[in-house]
Short mmCIF file of C-alpha atoms and ligand atoms in Angstrom, two decimals:
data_model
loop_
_atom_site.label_atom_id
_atom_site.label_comp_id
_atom_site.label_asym_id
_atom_site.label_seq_id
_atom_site.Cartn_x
_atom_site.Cartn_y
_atom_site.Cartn_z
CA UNK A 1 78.76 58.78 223.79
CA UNK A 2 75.06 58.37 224.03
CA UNK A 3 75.62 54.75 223.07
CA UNK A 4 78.03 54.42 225.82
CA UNK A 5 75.90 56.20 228.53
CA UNK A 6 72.81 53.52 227.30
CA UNK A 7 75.18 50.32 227.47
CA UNK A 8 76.01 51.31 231.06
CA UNK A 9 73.01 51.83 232.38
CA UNK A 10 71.92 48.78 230.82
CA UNK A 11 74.61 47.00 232.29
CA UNK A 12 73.85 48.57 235.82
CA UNK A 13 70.42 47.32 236.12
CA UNK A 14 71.66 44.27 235.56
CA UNK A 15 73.40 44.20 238.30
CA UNK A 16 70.37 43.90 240.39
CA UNK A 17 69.63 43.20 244.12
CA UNK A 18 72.43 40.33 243.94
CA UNK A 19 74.98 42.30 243.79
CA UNK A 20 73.95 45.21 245.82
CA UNK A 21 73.56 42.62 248.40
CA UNK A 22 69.97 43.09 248.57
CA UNK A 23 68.02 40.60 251.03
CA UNK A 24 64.55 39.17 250.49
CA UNK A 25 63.71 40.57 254.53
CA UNK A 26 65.27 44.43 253.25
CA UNK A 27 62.22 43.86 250.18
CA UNK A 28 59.31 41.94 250.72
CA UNK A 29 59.87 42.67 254.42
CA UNK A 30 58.17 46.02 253.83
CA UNK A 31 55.15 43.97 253.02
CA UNK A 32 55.19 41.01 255.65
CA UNK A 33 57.68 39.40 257.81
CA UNK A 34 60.08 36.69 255.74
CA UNK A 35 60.85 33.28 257.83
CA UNK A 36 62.52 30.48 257.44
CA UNK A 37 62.11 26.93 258.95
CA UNK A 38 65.44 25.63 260.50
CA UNK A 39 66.68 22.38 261.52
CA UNK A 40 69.03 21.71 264.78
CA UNK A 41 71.91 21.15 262.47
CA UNK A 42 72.04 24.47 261.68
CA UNK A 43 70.64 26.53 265.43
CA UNK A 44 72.15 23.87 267.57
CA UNK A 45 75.34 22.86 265.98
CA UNK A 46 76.49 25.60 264.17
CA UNK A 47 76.46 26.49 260.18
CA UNK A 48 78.02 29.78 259.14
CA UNK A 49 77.30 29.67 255.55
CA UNK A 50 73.98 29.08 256.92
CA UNK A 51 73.58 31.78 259.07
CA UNK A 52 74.94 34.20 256.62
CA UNK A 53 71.91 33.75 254.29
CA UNK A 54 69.61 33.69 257.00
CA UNK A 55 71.13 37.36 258.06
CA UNK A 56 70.99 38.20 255.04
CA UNK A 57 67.45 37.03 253.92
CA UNK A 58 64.63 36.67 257.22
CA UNK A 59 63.42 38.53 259.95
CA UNK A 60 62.02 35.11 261.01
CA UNK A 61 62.50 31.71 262.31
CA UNK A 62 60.83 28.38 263.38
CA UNK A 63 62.19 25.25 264.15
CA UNK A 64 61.44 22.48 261.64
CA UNK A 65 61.46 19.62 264.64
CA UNK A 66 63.15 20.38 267.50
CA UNK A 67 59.61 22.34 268.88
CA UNK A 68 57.40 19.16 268.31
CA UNK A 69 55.78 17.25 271.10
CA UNK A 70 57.80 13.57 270.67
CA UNK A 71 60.85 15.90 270.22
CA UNK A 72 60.45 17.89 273.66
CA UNK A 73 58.72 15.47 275.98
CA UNK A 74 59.37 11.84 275.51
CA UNK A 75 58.10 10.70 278.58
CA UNK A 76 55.27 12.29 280.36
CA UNK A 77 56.84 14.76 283.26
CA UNK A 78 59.95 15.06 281.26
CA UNK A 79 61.38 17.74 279.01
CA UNK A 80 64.57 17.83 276.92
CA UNK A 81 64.95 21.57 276.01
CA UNK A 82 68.12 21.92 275.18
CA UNK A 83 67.50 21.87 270.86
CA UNK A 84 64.56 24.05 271.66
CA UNK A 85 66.40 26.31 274.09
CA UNK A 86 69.36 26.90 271.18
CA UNK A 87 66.78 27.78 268.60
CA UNK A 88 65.18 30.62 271.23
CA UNK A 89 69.24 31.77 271.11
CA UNK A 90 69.69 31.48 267.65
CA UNK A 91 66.18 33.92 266.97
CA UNK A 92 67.57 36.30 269.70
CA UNK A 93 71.84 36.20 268.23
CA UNK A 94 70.68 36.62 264.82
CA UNK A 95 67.43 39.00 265.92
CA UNK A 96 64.77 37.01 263.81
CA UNK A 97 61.47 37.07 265.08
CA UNK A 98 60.52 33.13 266.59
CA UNK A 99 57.53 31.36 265.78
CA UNK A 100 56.71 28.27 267.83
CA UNK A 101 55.37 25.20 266.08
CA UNK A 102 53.40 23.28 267.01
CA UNK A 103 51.44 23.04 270.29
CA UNK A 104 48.66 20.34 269.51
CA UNK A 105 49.05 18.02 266.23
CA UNK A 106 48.26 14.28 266.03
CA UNK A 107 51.61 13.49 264.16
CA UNK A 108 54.85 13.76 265.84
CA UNK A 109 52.77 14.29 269.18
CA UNK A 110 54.63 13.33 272.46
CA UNK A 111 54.21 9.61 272.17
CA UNK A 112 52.81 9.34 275.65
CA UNK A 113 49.95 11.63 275.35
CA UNK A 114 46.46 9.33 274.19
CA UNK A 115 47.55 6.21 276.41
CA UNK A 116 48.87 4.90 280.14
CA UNK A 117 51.71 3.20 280.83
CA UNK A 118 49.69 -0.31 280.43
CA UNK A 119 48.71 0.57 276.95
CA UNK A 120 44.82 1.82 277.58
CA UNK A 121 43.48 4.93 276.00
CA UNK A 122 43.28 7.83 278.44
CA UNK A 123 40.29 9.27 279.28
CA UNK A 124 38.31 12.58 278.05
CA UNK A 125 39.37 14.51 281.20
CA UNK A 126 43.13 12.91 281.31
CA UNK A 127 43.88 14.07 277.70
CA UNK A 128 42.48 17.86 278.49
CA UNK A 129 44.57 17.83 281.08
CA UNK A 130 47.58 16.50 278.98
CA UNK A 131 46.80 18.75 276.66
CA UNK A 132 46.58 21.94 278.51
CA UNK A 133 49.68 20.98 280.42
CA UNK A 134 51.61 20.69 277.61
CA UNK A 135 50.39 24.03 276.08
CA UNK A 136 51.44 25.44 279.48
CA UNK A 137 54.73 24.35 279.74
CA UNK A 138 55.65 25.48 276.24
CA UNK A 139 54.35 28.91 276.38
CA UNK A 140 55.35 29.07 280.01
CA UNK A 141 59.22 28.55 279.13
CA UNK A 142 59.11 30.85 275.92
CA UNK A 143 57.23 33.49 277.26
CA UNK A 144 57.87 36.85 275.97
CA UNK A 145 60.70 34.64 273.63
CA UNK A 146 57.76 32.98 270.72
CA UNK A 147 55.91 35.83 268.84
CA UNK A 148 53.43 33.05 267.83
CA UNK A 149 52.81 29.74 267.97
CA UNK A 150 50.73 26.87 265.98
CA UNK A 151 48.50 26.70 268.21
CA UNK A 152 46.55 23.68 266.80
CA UNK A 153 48.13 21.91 263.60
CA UNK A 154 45.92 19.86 260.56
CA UNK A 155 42.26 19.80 262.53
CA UNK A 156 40.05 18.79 259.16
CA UNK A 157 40.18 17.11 256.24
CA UNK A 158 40.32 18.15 253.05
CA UNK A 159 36.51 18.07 253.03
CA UNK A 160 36.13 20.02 256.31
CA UNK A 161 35.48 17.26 257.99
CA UNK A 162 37.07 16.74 261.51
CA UNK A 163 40.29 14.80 261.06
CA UNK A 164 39.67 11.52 263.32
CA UNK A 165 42.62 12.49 265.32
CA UNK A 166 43.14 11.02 268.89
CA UNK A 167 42.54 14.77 269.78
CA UNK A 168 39.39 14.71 267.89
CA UNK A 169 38.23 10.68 268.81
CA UNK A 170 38.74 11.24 272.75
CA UNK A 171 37.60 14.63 273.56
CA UNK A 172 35.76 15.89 270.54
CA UNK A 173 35.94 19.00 268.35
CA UNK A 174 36.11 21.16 271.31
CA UNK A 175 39.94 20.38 271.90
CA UNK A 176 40.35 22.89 269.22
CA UNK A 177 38.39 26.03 271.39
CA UNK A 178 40.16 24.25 274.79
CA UNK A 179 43.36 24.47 273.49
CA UNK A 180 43.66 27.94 271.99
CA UNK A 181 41.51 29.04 275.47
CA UNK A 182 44.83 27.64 277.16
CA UNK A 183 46.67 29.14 275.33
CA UNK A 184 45.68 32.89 274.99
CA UNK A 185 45.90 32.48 278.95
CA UNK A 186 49.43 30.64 278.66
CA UNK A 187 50.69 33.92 277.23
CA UNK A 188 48.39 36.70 276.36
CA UNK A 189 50.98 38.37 274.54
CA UNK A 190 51.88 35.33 271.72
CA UNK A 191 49.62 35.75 268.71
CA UNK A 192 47.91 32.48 267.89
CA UNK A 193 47.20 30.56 264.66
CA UNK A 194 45.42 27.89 262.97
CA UNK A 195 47.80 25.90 260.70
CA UNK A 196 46.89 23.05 257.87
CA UNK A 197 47.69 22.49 254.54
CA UNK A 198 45.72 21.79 251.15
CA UNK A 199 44.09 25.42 252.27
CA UNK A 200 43.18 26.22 248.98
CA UNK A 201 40.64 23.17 249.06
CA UNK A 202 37.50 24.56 249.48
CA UNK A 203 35.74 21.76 252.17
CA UNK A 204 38.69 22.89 254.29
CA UNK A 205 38.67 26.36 253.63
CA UNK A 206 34.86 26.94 254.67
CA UNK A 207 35.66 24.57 257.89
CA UNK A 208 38.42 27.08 259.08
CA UNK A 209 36.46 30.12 258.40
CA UNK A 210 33.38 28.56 260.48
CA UNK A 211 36.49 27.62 263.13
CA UNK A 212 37.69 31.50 263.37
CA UNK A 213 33.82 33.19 263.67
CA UNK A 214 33.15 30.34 266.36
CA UNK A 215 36.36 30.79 268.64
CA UNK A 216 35.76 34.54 267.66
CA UNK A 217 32.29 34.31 269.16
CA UNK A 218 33.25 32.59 272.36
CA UNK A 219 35.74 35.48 273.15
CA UNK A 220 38.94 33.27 272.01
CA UNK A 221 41.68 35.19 270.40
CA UNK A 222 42.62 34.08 267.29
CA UNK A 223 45.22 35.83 264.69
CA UNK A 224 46.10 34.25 261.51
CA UNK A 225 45.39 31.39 259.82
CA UNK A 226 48.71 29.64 258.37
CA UNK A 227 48.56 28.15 254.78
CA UNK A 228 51.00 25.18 255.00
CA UNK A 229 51.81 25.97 250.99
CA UNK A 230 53.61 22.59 250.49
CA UNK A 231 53.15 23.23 247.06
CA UNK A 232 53.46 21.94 243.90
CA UNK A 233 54.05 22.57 240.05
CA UNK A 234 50.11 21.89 239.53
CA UNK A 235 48.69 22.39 242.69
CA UNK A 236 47.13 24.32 244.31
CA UNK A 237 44.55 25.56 241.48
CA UNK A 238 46.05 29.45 241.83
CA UNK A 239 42.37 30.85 241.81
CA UNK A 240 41.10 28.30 244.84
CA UNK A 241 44.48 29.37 246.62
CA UNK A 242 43.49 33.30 246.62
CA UNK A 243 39.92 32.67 247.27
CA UNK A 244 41.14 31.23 250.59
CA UNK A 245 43.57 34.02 251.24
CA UNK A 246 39.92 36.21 250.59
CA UNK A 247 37.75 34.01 252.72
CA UNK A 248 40.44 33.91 255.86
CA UNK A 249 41.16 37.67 255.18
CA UNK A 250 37.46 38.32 255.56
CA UNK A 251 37.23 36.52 258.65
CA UNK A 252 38.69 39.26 260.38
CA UNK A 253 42.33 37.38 260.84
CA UNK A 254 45.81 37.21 258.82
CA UNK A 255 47.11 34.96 256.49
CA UNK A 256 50.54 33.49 257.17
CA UNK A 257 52.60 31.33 254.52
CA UNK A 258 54.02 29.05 256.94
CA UNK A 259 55.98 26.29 255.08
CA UNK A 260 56.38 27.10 251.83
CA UNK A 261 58.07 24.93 249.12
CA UNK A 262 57.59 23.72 245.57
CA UNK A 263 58.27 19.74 245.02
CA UNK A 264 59.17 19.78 241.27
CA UNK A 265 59.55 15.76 241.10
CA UNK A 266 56.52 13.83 239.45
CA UNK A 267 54.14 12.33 242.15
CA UNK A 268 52.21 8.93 242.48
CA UNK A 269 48.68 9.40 241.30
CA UNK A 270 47.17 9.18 244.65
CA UNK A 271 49.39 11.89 246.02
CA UNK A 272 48.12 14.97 247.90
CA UNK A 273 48.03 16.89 250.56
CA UNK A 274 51.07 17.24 252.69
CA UNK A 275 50.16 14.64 255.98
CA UNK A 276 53.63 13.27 256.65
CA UNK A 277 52.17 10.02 257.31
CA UNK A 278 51.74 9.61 253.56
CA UNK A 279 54.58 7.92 251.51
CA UNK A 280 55.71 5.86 249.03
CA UNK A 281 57.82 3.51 247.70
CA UNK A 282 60.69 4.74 245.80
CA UNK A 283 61.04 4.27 242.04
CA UNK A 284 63.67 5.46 239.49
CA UNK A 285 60.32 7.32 237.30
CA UNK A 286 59.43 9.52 240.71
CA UNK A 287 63.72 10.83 240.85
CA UNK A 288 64.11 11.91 237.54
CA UNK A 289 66.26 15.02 237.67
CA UNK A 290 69.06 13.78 240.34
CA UNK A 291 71.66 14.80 238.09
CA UNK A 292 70.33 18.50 238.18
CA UNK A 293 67.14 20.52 237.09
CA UNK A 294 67.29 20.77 233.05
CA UNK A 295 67.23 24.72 232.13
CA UNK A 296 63.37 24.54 230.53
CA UNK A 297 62.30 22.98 234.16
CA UNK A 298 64.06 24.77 235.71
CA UNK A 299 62.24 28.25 233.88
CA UNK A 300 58.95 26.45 234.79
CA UNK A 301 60.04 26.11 238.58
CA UNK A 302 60.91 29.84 238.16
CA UNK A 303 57.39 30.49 236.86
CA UNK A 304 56.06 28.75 239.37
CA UNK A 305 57.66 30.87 242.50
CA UNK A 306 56.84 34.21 240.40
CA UNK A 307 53.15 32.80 240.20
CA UNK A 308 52.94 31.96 244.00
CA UNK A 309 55.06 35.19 244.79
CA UNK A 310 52.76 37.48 242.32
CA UNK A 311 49.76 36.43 244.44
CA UNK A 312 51.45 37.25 248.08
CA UNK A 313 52.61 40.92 246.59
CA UNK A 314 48.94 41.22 245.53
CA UNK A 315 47.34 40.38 248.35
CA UNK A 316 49.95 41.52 250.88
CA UNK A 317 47.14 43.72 252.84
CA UNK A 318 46.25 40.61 254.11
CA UNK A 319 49.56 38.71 254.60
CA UNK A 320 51.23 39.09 257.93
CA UNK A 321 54.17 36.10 257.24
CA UNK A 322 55.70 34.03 254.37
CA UNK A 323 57.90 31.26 255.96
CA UNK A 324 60.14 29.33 253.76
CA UNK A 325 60.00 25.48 254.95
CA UNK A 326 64.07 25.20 254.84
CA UNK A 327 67.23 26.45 253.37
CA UNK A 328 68.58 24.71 251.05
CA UNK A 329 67.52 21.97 248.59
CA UNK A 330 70.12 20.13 250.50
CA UNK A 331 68.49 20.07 253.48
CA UNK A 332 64.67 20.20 252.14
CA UNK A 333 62.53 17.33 253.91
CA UNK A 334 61.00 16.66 250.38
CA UNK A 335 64.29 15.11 249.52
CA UNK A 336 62.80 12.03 251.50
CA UNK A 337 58.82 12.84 251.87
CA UNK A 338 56.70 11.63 250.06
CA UNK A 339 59.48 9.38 248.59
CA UNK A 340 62.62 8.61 250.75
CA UNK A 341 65.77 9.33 248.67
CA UNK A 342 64.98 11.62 246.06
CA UNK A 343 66.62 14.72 244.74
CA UNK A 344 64.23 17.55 245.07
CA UNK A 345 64.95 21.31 244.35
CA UNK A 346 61.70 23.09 246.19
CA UNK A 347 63.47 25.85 247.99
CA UNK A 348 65.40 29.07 247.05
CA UNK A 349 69.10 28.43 247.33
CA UNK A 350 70.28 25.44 246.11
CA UNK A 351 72.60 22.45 247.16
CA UNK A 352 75.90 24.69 247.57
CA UNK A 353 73.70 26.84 248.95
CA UNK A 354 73.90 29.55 246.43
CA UNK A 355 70.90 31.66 245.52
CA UNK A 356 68.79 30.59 242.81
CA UNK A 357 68.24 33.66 240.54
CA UNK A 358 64.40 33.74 240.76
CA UNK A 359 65.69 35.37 244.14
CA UNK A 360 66.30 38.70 242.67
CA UNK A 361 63.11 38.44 240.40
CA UNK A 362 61.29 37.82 243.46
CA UNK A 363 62.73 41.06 245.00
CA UNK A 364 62.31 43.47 242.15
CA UNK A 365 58.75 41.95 241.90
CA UNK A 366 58.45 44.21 245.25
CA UNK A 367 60.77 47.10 244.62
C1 XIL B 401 58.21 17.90 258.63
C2 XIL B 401 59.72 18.10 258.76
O1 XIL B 401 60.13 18.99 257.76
C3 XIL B 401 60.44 16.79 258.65
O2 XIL B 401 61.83 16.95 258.94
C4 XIL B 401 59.84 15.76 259.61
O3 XIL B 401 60.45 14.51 259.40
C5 XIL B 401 58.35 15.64 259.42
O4 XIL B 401 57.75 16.91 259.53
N1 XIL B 401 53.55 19.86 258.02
C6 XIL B 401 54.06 20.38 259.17
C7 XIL B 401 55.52 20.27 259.45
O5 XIL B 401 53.33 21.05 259.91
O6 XIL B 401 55.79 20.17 260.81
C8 XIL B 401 56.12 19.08 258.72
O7 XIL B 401 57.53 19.10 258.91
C9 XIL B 401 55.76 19.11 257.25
C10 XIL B 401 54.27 19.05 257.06
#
C-alpha cells in the first residue's frame, strides 16, 4: 500500500507544469513580465498554433521588423502602417503588453533619413529634425497602445566607445539625450529604454551606466536598460553578464532581457556581438546539426537556458522584462544570421513548434 501511495506520487510530480497546462507568463510572470518577439507572419497573417503558445506562454509582445524605420517609412513623408497597426491588434486581441522597437538605430533605419534626394548628407539641424519627427510620429500613433519603446538601439561599441553611426557622425553624442528628450514629451506615459547587445562587456557596460546618470542629471526620464542577450553556448562570461545586471540595477533603472536566444551552431573565429551587419559565408563545418540536436548537446543547450534562467530568478528584484527573440526554431532569425541557411535551435519550442522540455524546468525553477 505504502509502496503504491509512493509510486503515485512519484508519478504525479512528474507530471509537471506540462501537463497541468502551466504557462511560463502564469510562473516567472510573478517575477517580471515574459515577451516574445513576433514576426508579421504570425500578427498580420494569421497563425493559430502560434497564437496558442503565445496565450499560453507571454504577457508580452514586440514586433521583430514590422516597427523598424525602413519598414514604416520608406520615403520621407510617407508611412505604411498597416503591419505595425496589426501587431498593436494582435497585443490588444491576445491582451499582451506591446513594446515598441526601435525608434533611433543606424541599421534598418528609414533609408531616407542621413541624405537628400541628390545623394548629399543632410545637415546637423535636418537630421534632428528627422529624427525627432520620426520619434513623434511613432509615439504619436501608438499612444497609450506601446508600454515602452527602444528608444535608442546599439549607441557604443563594445569598448564604450561611440558607435560611428550616421546618428553619431552628423549630430554628435547628443542625439542620444535629443532623442529620449523627444520622446518622454512624445508620450509621457511610455517607459523608455536603452537597448544594445554584448552588455555583459565591460567598455560597454560602464558607457551605459555613465549614459543613464547623465540623461538622469539633465532631468530625462529613463527606465530600463535592455540586454539584447543574443547569446551563446560560451558567451557571455556568466559573471561579466550579472555584474552588468548589478551596475544597471544600481543606476537607479531596470533591466530588461529583450531578445533573448542561444545560437548553439559553432561560429567563425572573428564572430561576436550581435550587429546584423556582420555575416558570413556559409560552410558545411558552421551547420553541423541540420539533421537534429544530438541528446548530449542538446543537455548542454538545456544547461545553458537553466544557467541564463538561474541568473534572471536570482536577480529578479531588478528585472522588469525577459523577451524571447521568436517562437520557434523555425522561425528564429539565427537560422540565416550570422550564416544564411543554417539550422539553428536557439529558442524554446522547436520546429513543430512543440515545447522543448527545459520549459517546465524553467518553470519549476520559479515555483
Ligand atoms: C533582426 C531580425 O530578427 C531579423 O529578422 C532582421 O532581418 C534583422 O534584425 N538586434 C536587434 C534586432 O535589435 O532588431 C535584430 O532583429 C537582431 C539584433
Amino acid at each position: 500500500m505504502k509502496k503504491s501511495i509512493l509510486m503515485l506520487s512519484v508519478a504525479w510530480s512528474s507530471l509537471t507544469a506540462s501537463a497541468q497546462q502551466v504557462g511560463l507568463k502564469d510562473v516567472l510572470g510573478k517575477y517580471f513580465t515574459v515577451g516574445v518577439a513576433l514576426s508579421t507572419r504570425v500578427t498580420s497573417d494569421g497563425d493559430a498554433a502560434a497564437d496558442a503558445l503565445v496565450d499560453r506562454h507571454f504577457n508580452s509582445v514586440v514586433a521583430e521588423n514590422c516597427f523598424k524605420g525602413e519598414e514604416v517609412t520608406p520615403q520621407e513623408g510617407v508611412y505604411r502602417f498597416n503591419a505595425a497597426d496589426s501587431v498593436v491588434a494582435y497585443a490588444q486581441k491576445h491582451h499582451l503588453q506591446l513594446i515598441g522597437h526601435c525608434l533611433v538605430w543606424h541599421s534598418q533605419a528609414p533609408k531616407w533619413m542621413f541624405t537628400h534626394a541628390d545623394g548629399t548628407t543632410v545637415s546637423r539641424d535636418e537630421l534632428i529634425r528627422r529624427m525627432q519627427s520620426h520619434i513623434r510620429t511613432m509615439m504619436g500613433r501608438y499612444k497609450g497602445k506601446v508600454f515602452g519603446w527602444d528608444v535608442v538601439n546599439e549607441a557604443f561599441e563594445d569598448n564604450g566607445e561611440y558607435r560611428r553611426s550616421p546618428y553619431y557622425n552628423i549630430i554628435g553624442p547628443e542625439f542620444i539625450e535629443i532623442a529620449f528628450r523627444t520622446a518622454q514629451e512624445a508620450d509621457p506615459g511610455a517607459e523608455l529604454y536603452y537597448n544594445d547587445y554584448s552588455m555583459s562587456k565591460p567598455g560597454k557596460r560602464e558607457a551605459v551606466c555613465k549614459l543613464i546618470r547623465q540623461l538622469k542629471k539633465e532631468g530625462i526620464r529613463i527606465d530600463a536598460v535592455g540586454m539584447q542577450s543574443h547569446n551563446g553556448m560560451d558567451f557571455p562570461n556568466l559573471a561579466d553578464y550579472e555584474a552588468s545586471i548589478d551596475s544597471f540595477a544600481a543606476q537607479g533603472v531596470k533591466v530588461c532581457f529583450t531578445e533573448l536566444d542561444i545560437n548553439v551552431l559553432p561560429s567563425p573565429q572573428q564572430f561576436s556581438g550581435a550587429g546584423i551587419e556582420q555575416t558570413f559565408e556559409f560552410q558545411q563545418k558552421y551547420n553541423p546539426y541540420s539533421k537534429g540536436l544530438p541528446a548530449k548537446v542538446q543537455q548542454q543547450v538545456d544547461d545553458r537556458w537553466m544557467a541564463f534562467f538561474e541568473i534572471y530568478r536570482r536577480h529578479a528584484s531588478q528585472i522588469s522584462r525577459v523577451t524571447l527573440w521568436g517562437l520557434t526554431d523555425k522561425d528564429s532569425w539565427l537560422n540565416d544570421w550570422p550564416i544564411k541557411g543554417r539550422t539553428n535551435y536557439g529558442l524554446l519550442f522547436d520546429r513543430n513548434g512543440q515545447a522543448k522540455p527545459v520549459i517546465n524546468k524553467i518553470i519549476d525553477l520559479f515555483n
